[in-house]
Amino acid sequence: MARYIIRRMLTMLLTMLIVSVLVFAIVEIAPGNVARNILGAYATPEQEASMANQLGLTRPVHLRYLSWLFGSDWQAAAVIGLPLRQTVTAQGLVANSIQWWAVDENGDLAQWRVERGQLVKLVRQPDGATVRIPDERAWRTEADGQEVFWGVDTAGRAAKWVKGQGGTEYRYEYSGWIKSTDSPAEYIPISKGLFRGEAGLSLRYKAPVSEVIGRRIGNSFILAVLAILFSIPIAVSLGLIAGLNEGKLVDRVISVGGLVTAGSPDFATGILLIMVFALWLKVLPGATVLTTEDAIFRDPRLLVLPVLTASLVEIGYVLRITRASVVEVMNSAYVRTAILKGLSYRQVVVGHVLRNAMLAPITVIMLHINWFIGGLVVVESVFGYPGLGNFILNAALYKDVYAIEAGAMVLIVLAVGTQLVADIIYSLLNPRIRYA
């Protein structure tokens, strides 16, 4: 078993690598323009080109893939010629503002900018302030005679300035458009990469993707756990009862009820529950508005309708899978043999039927864990619940590339991980199953 688990872990890493390539390629060829989404429909071509350059979208696609996966700090350090260091501070409305600096020969943290054609070095002080120092000697002459300088700009990007050929940079901030001259000609956005826990900066939320998606995963995890704890025991129990009473009235009632709940669309079920419990009875809130991080724990009623909506579909689906599996096992030869040997009905059900009939439902349940966490887009949209599915949907509509890619990687880890757990449970339920 240990060898099997290790082999599956290696397979999971290979699967994640293949999926990362596919996701990155799909995002690249998908229609839409990231720069235009950020700037709006009225941005000029010059502003759009400037934003694409600042985001590093003009770099070769293979370098952008490597930067997303393994980070770009090593690429930036190589062209700058100095080690880089990251600082995390509070800045404005952003709780954890990440800034990159170069570590100069004196051990100081430094950034650069060009003012009126002159290169200026900004040295960070212990209190976070910076001191301006002229740094004209830092220009380097290339083979074609151009004087260039690679450094870290004030936005925390590796930037290349060309002396006497300052570009024009457009930035869109809360106060409106800001145009600056003497801007770099080339940029490398600096990041640590997904493998080191930094999936980049969300273009939509203007915050690290790892922080934004972390909160959404937590919200979806709470919703998924509650829905699973509520739906799975009910579904398995009803499926077992229906399967053991095949063809009887109780079987028909349970089967029809399961078919209705499984066939009802999520949005229709959610709207119906809102109309009954929120608008008519007025006992539950119709929307899950999380004003604080602990809003769910302060008012658990916020989760009742989303959990119930997600559970009804799952109950119907797992119920029917369990029933079919139980009926199949009850008609098997070894069950008939156990009955002919004189075993009691209880012994046959517990010792033979239940253990073998649960193999198929476990597969479905494990696959649906991934759906519970990342696939409840409709449920989250109906109730305004800030979960992972809604996060990925908004990221796709906005073409927030780093958020899409991080969300896809989270889902593939869940999918492969839950199937590994399912295989382990198989071996515990059925001793004949062994993994070499």
Short mmCIF file of C-alpha atoms in Angstrom, two decimals:
data_model
loop_
_atom_site.label_atom_id
_atom_site.label_comp_id
_atom_site.label_asym_id
_atom_site.label_seq_id
_atom_site.Cartn_x
_atom_site.Cartn_y
_atom_site.Cartn_z
CA MET A 1 0.00 0.00 0.00
CA ALA A 2 2.83 2.39 0.85
CA ARG A 3 4.41 1.86 -2.57
CA TYR A 4 1.06 2.43 -4.22
CA ILE A 5 0.50 5.70 -2.35
CA ILE A 6 3.97 6.95 -3.30
CA ARG A 7 3.37 6.01 -6.93
CA ARG A 8 0.01 7.81 -6.90
CA MET A 9 1.63 10.91 -5.40
CA LEU A 10 4.18 10.96 -8.22
CA THR A 11 1.35 10.47 -10.71
CA MET A 12 -0.48 13.37 -9.10
CA LEU A 13 2.54 15.64 -9.61
CA LEU A 14 2.78 14.60 -13.27
CA THR A 15 -0.95 15.18 -13.71
CA MET A 16 -0.67 18.63 -12.16
CA LEU A 17 2.20 19.50 -14.51
CA ILE A 18 0.24 18.40 -17.59
CA VAL A 19 -2.88 20.24 -16.41
CA SER A 20 -0.83 23.38 -15.73
CA VAL A 21 0.39 23.37 -19.34
CA LEU A 22 -3.15 22.81 -20.68
CA VAL A 23 -4.69 25.50 -18.46
CA PHE A 24 -1.98 28.01 -19.36
CA ALA A 25 -2.43 27.26 -23.06
CA ILE A 26 -6.23 27.57 -22.89
CA VAL A 27 -5.98 30.90 -21.08
CA GLU A 28 -3.50 32.12 -23.69
CA ILE A 29 -5.66 31.25 -26.70
CA ALA A 30 -9.00 32.18 -25.11
CA PRO A 31 -10.65 35.31 -26.55
CA GLY A 32 -10.38 38.50 -24.56
CA ASN A 33 -7.78 41.08 -23.72
CA VAL A 34 -6.43 41.32 -20.19
CA ALA A 35 -5.19 44.88 -20.59
CA ARG A 36 -8.52 46.07 -21.99
CA ASN A 37 -10.42 44.36 -19.18
CA ILE A 38 -8.36 46.31 -16.67
CA LEU A 39 -8.46 49.66 -18.46
CA GLY A 40 -12.01 49.60 -19.79
CA ALA A 41 -13.57 49.91 -23.22
CA TYR A 42 -12.43 53.50 -23.79
CA ALA A 43 -8.69 52.90 -23.43
CA THR A 44 -6.55 53.98 -26.36
CA PRO A 45 -4.26 51.53 -28.18
CA GLU A 46 -1.24 53.28 -26.61
CA GLN A 47 -2.64 52.82 -23.11
CA GLU A 48 -3.50 49.21 -23.85
CA ALA A 49 0.00 48.47 -25.18
CA SER A 50 1.58 50.17 -22.15
CA MET A 51 -0.49 48.07 -19.73
CA ALA A 52 0.32 44.83 -21.59
CA ASN A 53 4.02 45.69 -21.37
CA GLN A 54 3.78 46.45 -17.64
CA LEU A 55 2.04 43.11 -17.01
CA GLY A 56 4.78 41.26 -18.87
CA LEU A 57 2.34 40.00 -21.51
CA THR A 58 4.74 40.91 -24.29
CA ARG A 59 7.33 38.41 -23.03
CA PRO A 60 7.68 35.00 -24.79
CA VAL A 61 4.97 32.58 -23.74
CA HIS A 62 7.37 29.91 -22.46
CA LEU A 63 9.05 32.43 -20.14
CA ARG A 64 5.67 33.52 -18.78
CA TYR A 65 4.74 29.88 -18.12
CA LEU A 66 8.00 29.24 -16.28
CA SER A 67 7.52 32.46 -14.31
CA TRP A 68 4.02 31.44 -13.25
CA LEU A 69 5.09 27.95 -12.25
CA PHE A 70 8.59 28.46 -10.80
CA GLY A 71 8.74 32.23 -10.27
CA SER A 72 10.50 35.01 -12.09
CA ASP A 73 12.70 36.35 -9.28
CA TRP A 74 15.60 34.20 -10.50
CA GLN A 75 15.18 35.59 -14.03
CA ALA A 76 15.03 39.14 -12.71
CA ALA A 77 18.06 38.66 -10.44
CA ALA A 78 20.07 37.34 -13.40
CA VAL A 79 19.46 40.41 -15.59
CA ILE A 80 19.80 42.90 -12.71
CA GLY A 81 22.97 41.30 -11.36
CA LEU A 82 21.89 41.70 -7.73
CA PRO A 83 20.00 39.46 -5.30
CA LEU A 84 16.36 40.33 -4.67
CA ARG A 85 14.39 40.52 -1.45
CA GLN A 86 10.67 40.71 -0.78
CA THR A 87 9.04 42.88 1.89
CA VAL A 88 5.44 42.60 3.08
CA THR A 89 3.83 45.68 4.61
CA ALA A 90 0.40 47.26 5.04
CA GLN A 91 -0.32 49.83 2.37
CA GLY A 92 -3.65 51.62 2.02
CA LEU A 93 -6.52 49.14 1.83
CA VAL A 94 -4.21 46.20 1.11
CA ALA A 95 -3.33 44.33 4.31
CA ASN A 96 -0.27 42.57 2.88
CA SER A 97 1.35 44.74 0.24
CA ILE A 98 4.27 42.92 -1.39
CA GLN A 99 7.25 44.93 -2.59
CA TRP A 100 10.41 43.69 -4.28
CA TRP A 101 13.81 45.30 -3.81
CA ALA A 102 17.32 44.71 -5.04
CA VAL A 103 20.03 44.22 -2.41
CA ASP A 104 22.92 46.50 -3.42
CA GLU A 105 26.62 46.14 -2.66
CA ASN A 106 26.15 47.81 0.74
CA GLY A 107 23.36 45.44 1.76
CA ASP A 108 20.68 48.14 1.39
CA LEU A 109 17.32 47.57 -0.24
CA ALA A 110 17.04 49.68 -3.36
CA GLN A 111 14.69 50.57 -6.18
CA TRP A 112 15.25 52.90 -9.10
CA ARG A 113 13.46 55.36 -11.35
CA VAL A 114 14.40 57.91 -13.98
CA GLU A 115 13.61 61.57 -13.33
CA ARG A 116 14.16 64.03 -16.18
CA GLY A 117 16.56 61.64 -17.84
CA GLN A 118 18.59 61.09 -14.66
CA LEU A 119 18.78 57.69 -12.94
CA VAL A 120 17.83 57.93 -9.26
CA LYS A 121 18.32 55.23 -6.64
CA LEU A 122 15.79 54.92 -3.81
CA VAL A 123 17.30 53.36 -0.69
CA ARG A 124 14.84 51.94 1.82
CA GLN A 125 15.23 53.07 5.43
CA PRO A 126 14.33 51.06 8.56
CA ASP A 127 11.09 53.04 8.97
CA GLY A 128 9.99 52.20 5.40
CA ALA A 129 10.81 55.62 3.94
CA THR A 130 13.25 56.00 1.03
CA VAL A 131 16.22 58.27 0.40
CA ARG A 132 16.91 59.52 -3.14
CA ILE A 133 20.49 59.12 -4.38
CA PRO A 134 21.66 60.06 -7.92
CA ASP A 135 23.00 56.92 -9.60
CA GLU A 136 24.18 57.98 -13.08
CA ARG A 137 27.24 55.73 -12.84
CA ALA A 138 25.04 52.64 -12.92
CA TRP A 139 24.37 52.92 -16.66
CA ARG A 140 26.03 50.15 -18.67
CA THR A 141 27.04 50.43 -22.32
CA GLU A 142 26.01 47.55 -24.56
CA ALA A 143 27.66 46.36 -27.76
CA ASP A 144 25.41 48.55 -29.92
CA GLY A 145 26.48 51.64 -27.98
CA GLN A 146 23.21 52.08 -26.05
CA GLU A 147 23.39 52.85 -22.35
CA VAL A 148 20.97 50.66 -20.43
CA PHE A 149 20.20 49.82 -16.83
CA TRP A 150 18.32 46.91 -15.29
CA GLY A 151 16.89 47.46 -11.82
CA VAL A 152 13.77 47.17 -9.70
CA ASP A 153 11.28 49.97 -10.29
CA THR A 154 8.99 51.53 -7.69
CA ALA A 155 6.18 49.08 -8.61
CA GLY A 156 8.39 46.13 -7.65
CA ARG A 157 9.11 44.94 -11.19
CA ALA A 158 12.40 44.27 -12.90
CA ALA A 159 12.69 47.08 -15.41
CA LYS A 160 15.05 48.01 -18.22
CA TRP A 161 15.71 51.69 -18.91
CA VAL A 162 17.43 52.92 -22.06
CA LYS A 163 19.22 56.25 -21.60
CA GLY A 164 17.82 58.98 -23.77
CA GLN A 165 14.95 56.79 -24.97
CA GLY A 166 12.46 57.03 -22.14
CA GLY A 167 9.11 55.49 -22.92
CA THR A 168 5.63 56.63 -21.97
CA GLU A 169 3.80 54.69 -19.27
CA TYR A 170 0.07 54.82 -18.59
CA ARG A 171 -1.30 53.75 -15.24
CA TYR A 172 -4.93 53.74 -14.21
CA GLU A 173 -5.45 54.54 -10.54
CA TYR A 174 -8.37 55.69 -8.42
CA SER A 175 -7.69 59.31 -9.33
CA GLY A 176 -7.77 58.50 -13.04
CA TRP A 177 -5.16 58.12 -15.75
CA ILE A 178 -1.56 58.89 -14.84
CA LYS A 179 0.91 59.44 -17.65
CA SER A 180 4.62 59.35 -16.95
CA THR A 181 7.62 59.69 -19.20
CA ASP A 182 11.17 58.34 -18.85
CA SER A 183 9.57 54.95 -18.24
CA PRO A 184 11.26 51.57 -18.75
CA ALA A 185 11.28 49.92 -22.14
CA GLU A 186 10.88 46.39 -20.80
CA TYR A 187 9.45 44.79 -17.66
CA ILE A 188 9.64 41.47 -15.84
CA PRO A 189 6.92 41.17 -13.16
CA ILE A 190 8.60 39.52 -10.17
CA SER A 191 7.01 36.59 -8.33
CA LYS A 192 8.01 33.42 -6.49
CA GLY A 193 5.79 31.13 -8.54
CA LEU A 194 3.07 28.60 -7.81
CA PHE A 195 5.44 25.89 -6.54
CA ARG A 196 6.61 28.28 -3.81
CA GLY A 197 3.11 29.28 -2.77
CA GLU A 198 2.78 32.51 -4.73
CA ALA A 199 0.40 32.30 -7.67
CA GLY A 200 0.84 35.89 -8.78
CA LEU A 201 -1.18 39.07 -8.35
CA SER A 202 -4.89 38.98 -9.09
CA LEU A 203 -5.66 41.51 -11.80
CA ARG A 204 -9.26 41.81 -10.59
CA TYR A 205 -8.73 42.10 -6.84
CA LYS A 206 -5.31 43.82 -6.89
CA ALA A 207 -4.11 41.41 -4.20
CA PRO A 208 -2.03 38.19 -4.12
CA VAL A 209 -4.03 35.31 -5.57
CA SER A 210 -2.96 33.01 -2.72
CA GLU A 211 -4.65 35.30 -0.20
CA VAL A 212 -7.87 35.84 -2.17
CA ILE A 213 -8.29 32.22 -3.19
CA GLY A 214 -7.37 31.05 0.30
CA ARG A 215 -10.42 32.77 1.79
CA ARG A 216 -12.65 31.41 -0.98
CA ILE A 217 -11.37 27.86 -0.45
CA GLY A 218 -12.12 28.19 3.26
CA ASN A 219 -15.68 29.33 2.54
CA SER A 220 -16.25 26.52 0.04
CA PHE A 221 -14.75 23.98 2.45
CA ILE A 222 -17.22 24.96 5.15
CA LEU A 223 -20.13 24.72 2.71
CA ALA A 224 -18.89 21.37 1.35
CA VAL A 225 -18.36 19.77 4.77
CA LEU A 226 -21.81 20.76 5.99
CA ALA A 227 -23.47 19.60 2.77
CA ILE A 228 -21.63 16.27 2.86
CA LEU A 229 -22.41 15.65 6.53
CA PHE A 230 -26.08 16.38 5.86
CA SER A 231 -26.62 14.69 2.48
CA ILE A 232 -24.42 11.58 2.40
CA PRO A 233 -25.82 9.74 5.47
CA ILE A 234 -29.38 10.45 4.32
CA ALA A 235 -28.67 9.44 0.72
CA VAL A 236 -26.88 6.19 1.63
CA SER A 237 -29.55 5.22 4.16
CA LEU A 238 -32.43 5.86 1.76
CA GLY A 239 -30.60 4.08 -1.07
CA LEU A 240 -29.99 1.07 1.15
CA ILE A 241 -33.65 0.94 2.21
CA ALA A 242 -34.83 1.23 -1.40
CA GLY A 243 -32.40 -1.43 -2.63
CA LEU A 244 -33.34 -3.91 0.06
CA ASN A 245 -37.03 -3.41 -0.75
CA GLU A 246 -36.79 -3.55 -4.54
CA GLY A 247 -40.17 -3.27 -6.24
CA LYS A 248 -42.09 -2.44 -3.06
CA LEU A 249 -43.98 0.78 -2.35
CA VAL A 250 -41.18 2.22 -0.20
CA ASP A 251 -38.72 1.62 -3.04
CA ARG A 252 -40.94 3.42 -5.54
CA VAL A 253 -41.53 6.41 -3.25
CA ILE A 254 -37.82 6.81 -2.48
CA SER A 255 -36.79 6.34 -6.11
CA VAL A 256 -39.26 8.93 -7.42
CA GLY A 257 -38.23 11.38 -4.70
CA GLY A 258 -34.58 10.88 -5.57
CA LEU A 259 -35.28 11.35 -9.26
CA VAL A 260 -37.09 14.63 -8.57
CA THR A 261 -34.31 16.07 -6.40
CA ALA A 262 -31.52 14.91 -8.72
CA GLY A 263 -33.29 16.22 -11.82
CA SER A 264 -34.20 19.63 -10.42
CA PRO A 265 -31.75 22.39 -11.49
CA ASP A 266 -29.77 24.00 -8.69
CA PHE A 267 -31.01 27.48 -9.48
CA ALA A 268 -34.67 26.35 -9.46
CA THR A 269 -34.25 24.58 -6.13
CA GLY A 270 -32.44 27.56 -4.64
CA ILE A 271 -35.04 30.08 -5.83
CA LEU A 272 -37.87 27.88 -4.52
CA LEU A 273 -36.24 27.62 -1.09
CA ILE A 274 -35.68 31.39 -1.01
CA MET A 275 -39.33 32.02 -1.84
CA VAL A 276 -40.55 29.62 0.85
CA PHE A 277 -38.17 30.22 3.75
CA ALA A 278 -37.02 33.81 3.13
CA LEU A 279 -39.97 35.57 1.48
CA TRP A 280 -42.98 33.60 2.74
CA LEU A 281 -42.04 32.20 6.16
CA LYS A 282 -39.30 34.85 6.77
CA VAL A 283 -37.30 32.48 8.98
CA LEU A 284 -34.03 32.37 7.00
CA PRO A 285 -31.96 34.95 5.11
CA GLY A 286 -32.28 34.70 1.34
CA ALA A 287 -28.69 35.79 0.63
CA THR A 288 -25.37 34.82 2.16
CA VAL A 289 -23.73 38.19 2.65
CA LEU A 290 -20.48 37.84 4.61
CA THR A 291 -19.74 41.29 6.01
CA THR A 292 -16.97 39.99 8.29
CA GLU A 293 -14.63 36.99 8.18
CA ASP A 294 -16.50 35.28 11.05
CA ALA A 295 -20.01 36.14 9.79
CA ILE A 296 -20.77 32.44 9.20
CA PHE A 297 -20.02 31.57 12.81
CA ARG A 298 -21.91 34.58 14.17
CA ASP A 299 -25.04 33.72 12.19
CA PRO A 300 -25.10 30.05 11.06
CA ARG A 301 -28.51 30.65 9.48
CA LEU A 302 -26.67 32.18 6.51
CA LEU A 303 -25.59 28.68 5.46
CA VAL A 304 -28.89 26.84 5.84
CA LEU A 305 -30.36 27.52 2.39
CA PRO A 306 -27.08 27.08 0.41
CA VAL A 307 -26.36 23.81 2.23
CA LEU A 308 -29.90 22.57 1.69
CA THR A 309 -29.84 23.47 -2.02
CA ALA A 310 -26.53 21.68 -2.59
CA SER A 311 -27.61 18.69 -0.51
CA LEU A 312 -30.90 18.00 -2.29
CA VAL A 313 -29.20 17.39 -5.62
CA GLU A 314 -26.55 15.20 -3.99
CA ILE A 315 -29.11 13.19 -2.02
CA GLY A 316 -31.02 12.25 -5.15
CA TYR A 317 -27.91 11.30 -7.12
CA VAL A 318 -26.13 9.25 -4.44
CA LEU A 319 -29.44 7.66 -3.39
CA ARG A 320 -30.02 6.22 -6.86
CA ILE A 321 -26.42 5.05 -7.24
CA THR A 322 -26.61 3.31 -3.84
CA ARG A 323 -29.94 1.70 -4.64
CA ALA A 324 -28.68 0.31 -7.95
CA SER A 325 -25.54 -1.03 -6.31
CA VAL A 326 -27.50 -2.70 -3.50
CA VAL A 327 -29.92 -4.33 -5.98
CA GLU A 328 -27.00 -5.66 -8.00
CA VAL A 329 -25.28 -7.13 -4.93
CA MET A 330 -28.53 -8.64 -3.59
CA ASN A 331 -28.92 -10.56 -6.87
CA SER A 332 -25.34 -11.83 -6.85
CA ALA A 333 -24.42 -15.49 -6.43
CA TYR A 334 -22.47 -15.11 -3.18
CA VAL A 335 -25.42 -13.42 -1.47
CA ARG A 336 -27.74 -16.27 -2.52
CA THR A 337 -25.15 -18.74 -1.25
CA ALA A 338 -24.95 -16.95 2.11
CA ILE A 339 -28.76 -17.10 2.44
CA LEU A 340 -28.82 -20.83 1.56
CA LYS A 341 -26.13 -21.47 4.18
CA GLY A 342 -28.58 -20.25 6.81
CA LEU A 343 -27.13 -16.85 7.67
CA SER A 344 -29.61 -14.40 9.09
CA TYR A 345 -30.89 -11.52 6.97
CA ARG A 346 -29.00 -9.04 9.16
CA GLN A 347 -25.74 -11.00 8.77
CA VAL A 348 -26.14 -11.10 4.99
CA VAL A 349 -26.84 -7.37 4.74
CA VAL A 350 -24.07 -6.23 7.09
CA GLY A 351 -21.43 -8.81 6.17
CA HIS A 352 -21.92 -9.07 2.41
CA VAL A 353 -24.32 -6.55 0.92
CA LEU A 354 -23.33 -3.34 2.64
CA ARG A 355 -19.57 -3.67 2.25
CA ASN A 356 -19.69 -4.57 -1.44
CA ALA A 357 -22.54 -2.24 -2.38
CA MET A 358 -20.67 0.79 -1.04
CA LEU A 359 -17.86 0.60 -3.61
CA ALA A 360 -19.81 2.43 -6.33
CA PRO A 361 -21.27 5.15 -4.05
CA ILE A 362 -17.81 5.87 -2.62
CA THR A 363 -16.51 6.61 -6.12
CA VAL A 364 -19.37 9.04 -6.72
CA ILE A 365 -19.01 10.65 -3.30
CA MET A 366 -15.27 11.21 -3.72
CA LEU A 367 -15.77 12.71 -7.17
CA HIS A 368 -18.48 14.98 -5.78
CA ILE A 369 -16.21 16.34 -3.04
CA ASN A 370 -14.39 18.15 -5.81
CA TRP A 371 -17.76 19.35 -7.13
CA PHE A 372 -18.86 20.50 -3.67
CA ILE A 373 -15.78 22.68 -3.25
CA GLY A 374 -15.27 24.07 -6.74
CA GLY A 375 -18.36 23.24 -8.74
CA LEU A 376 -21.17 24.90 -6.82
CA VAL A 377 -21.10 27.92 -9.12
CA VAL A 378 -24.87 28.10 -9.51
CA VAL A 379 -25.57 27.71 -5.79
CA GLU A 380 -22.98 30.33 -4.90
CA SER A 381 -24.32 32.72 -7.53
CA VAL A 382 -27.94 32.33 -6.41
CA PHE A 383 -27.13 33.08 -2.77
CA GLY A 384 -24.18 35.43 -3.35
CA TYR A 385 -21.91 33.05 -1.46
CA PRO A 386 -18.20 33.94 -1.87
CA GLY A 387 -16.87 30.48 -2.66
CA LEU A 388 -14.24 29.00 -4.94
CA GLY A 389 -16.62 28.24 -7.82
CA ASN A 390 -17.90 31.81 -7.98
CA PHE A 391 -14.31 33.05 -7.73
CA ILE A 392 -13.20 30.98 -10.75
CA LEU A 393 -16.25 32.06 -12.74
CA ASN A 394 -15.56 35.76 -12.15
CA ALA A 395 -11.88 35.24 -12.89
CA ALA A 396 -12.75 33.60 -16.22
CA LEU A 397 -15.15 36.40 -17.19
CA TYR A 398 -12.53 39.02 -16.30
CA LYS A 399 -9.72 36.89 -17.75
CA ASP A 400 -7.79 37.13 -14.51
CA VAL A 401 -5.16 34.69 -15.73
CA TYR A 402 -3.35 34.03 -12.45
CA ALA A 403 -6.62 33.46 -10.58
CA ILE A 404 -7.92 31.06 -13.24
CA GLU A 405 -4.72 29.05 -13.24
CA ALA A 406 -4.52 28.86 -9.44
CA GLY A 407 -8.17 27.79 -9.19
CA ALA A 408 -7.66 25.05 -11.77
CA MET A 409 -4.65 23.70 -9.90
CA VAL A 410 -6.62 23.61 -6.64
CA LEU A 411 -9.38 21.60 -8.31
CA ILE A 412 -6.98 19.08 -9.87
CA VAL A 413 -5.30 18.52 -6.50
CA LEU A 414 -8.73 17.87 -4.96
CA ALA A 415 -9.74 15.52 -7.78
CA VAL A 416 -6.59 13.40 -7.65
CA GLY A 417 -6.38 13.49 -3.85
CA THR A 418 -9.97 12.36 -3.31
CA GLN A 419 -9.51 9.46 -5.73
CA LEU A 420 -6.46 8.34 -3.75
CA VAL A 421 -8.58 8.37 -0.59
CA ALA A 422 -11.29 6.42 -2.43
CA ASP A 423 -8.80 3.71 -3.44
CA ILE A 424 -7.65 3.34 0.16
CA ILE A 425 -11.25 3.00 1.35
CA TYR A 426 -11.85 0.34 -1.34
CA SER A 427 -9.12 -1.84 0.13
CA LEU A 428 -10.60 -1.48 3.62
CA LEU A 429 -14.12 -2.42 2.50
CA ASN A 430 -13.08 -5.27 0.24
CA PRO A 431 -10.03 -7.31 1.38
CA ARG A 432 -9.76 -8.85 -2.12
CA ILE A 433 -8.61 -5.46 -3.45
CA ARG A 434 -4.88 -5.05 -3.02
CA TYR A 435 -2.58 -2.44 -4.51
CA ALA A 436 0.93 -3.50 -5.36
#
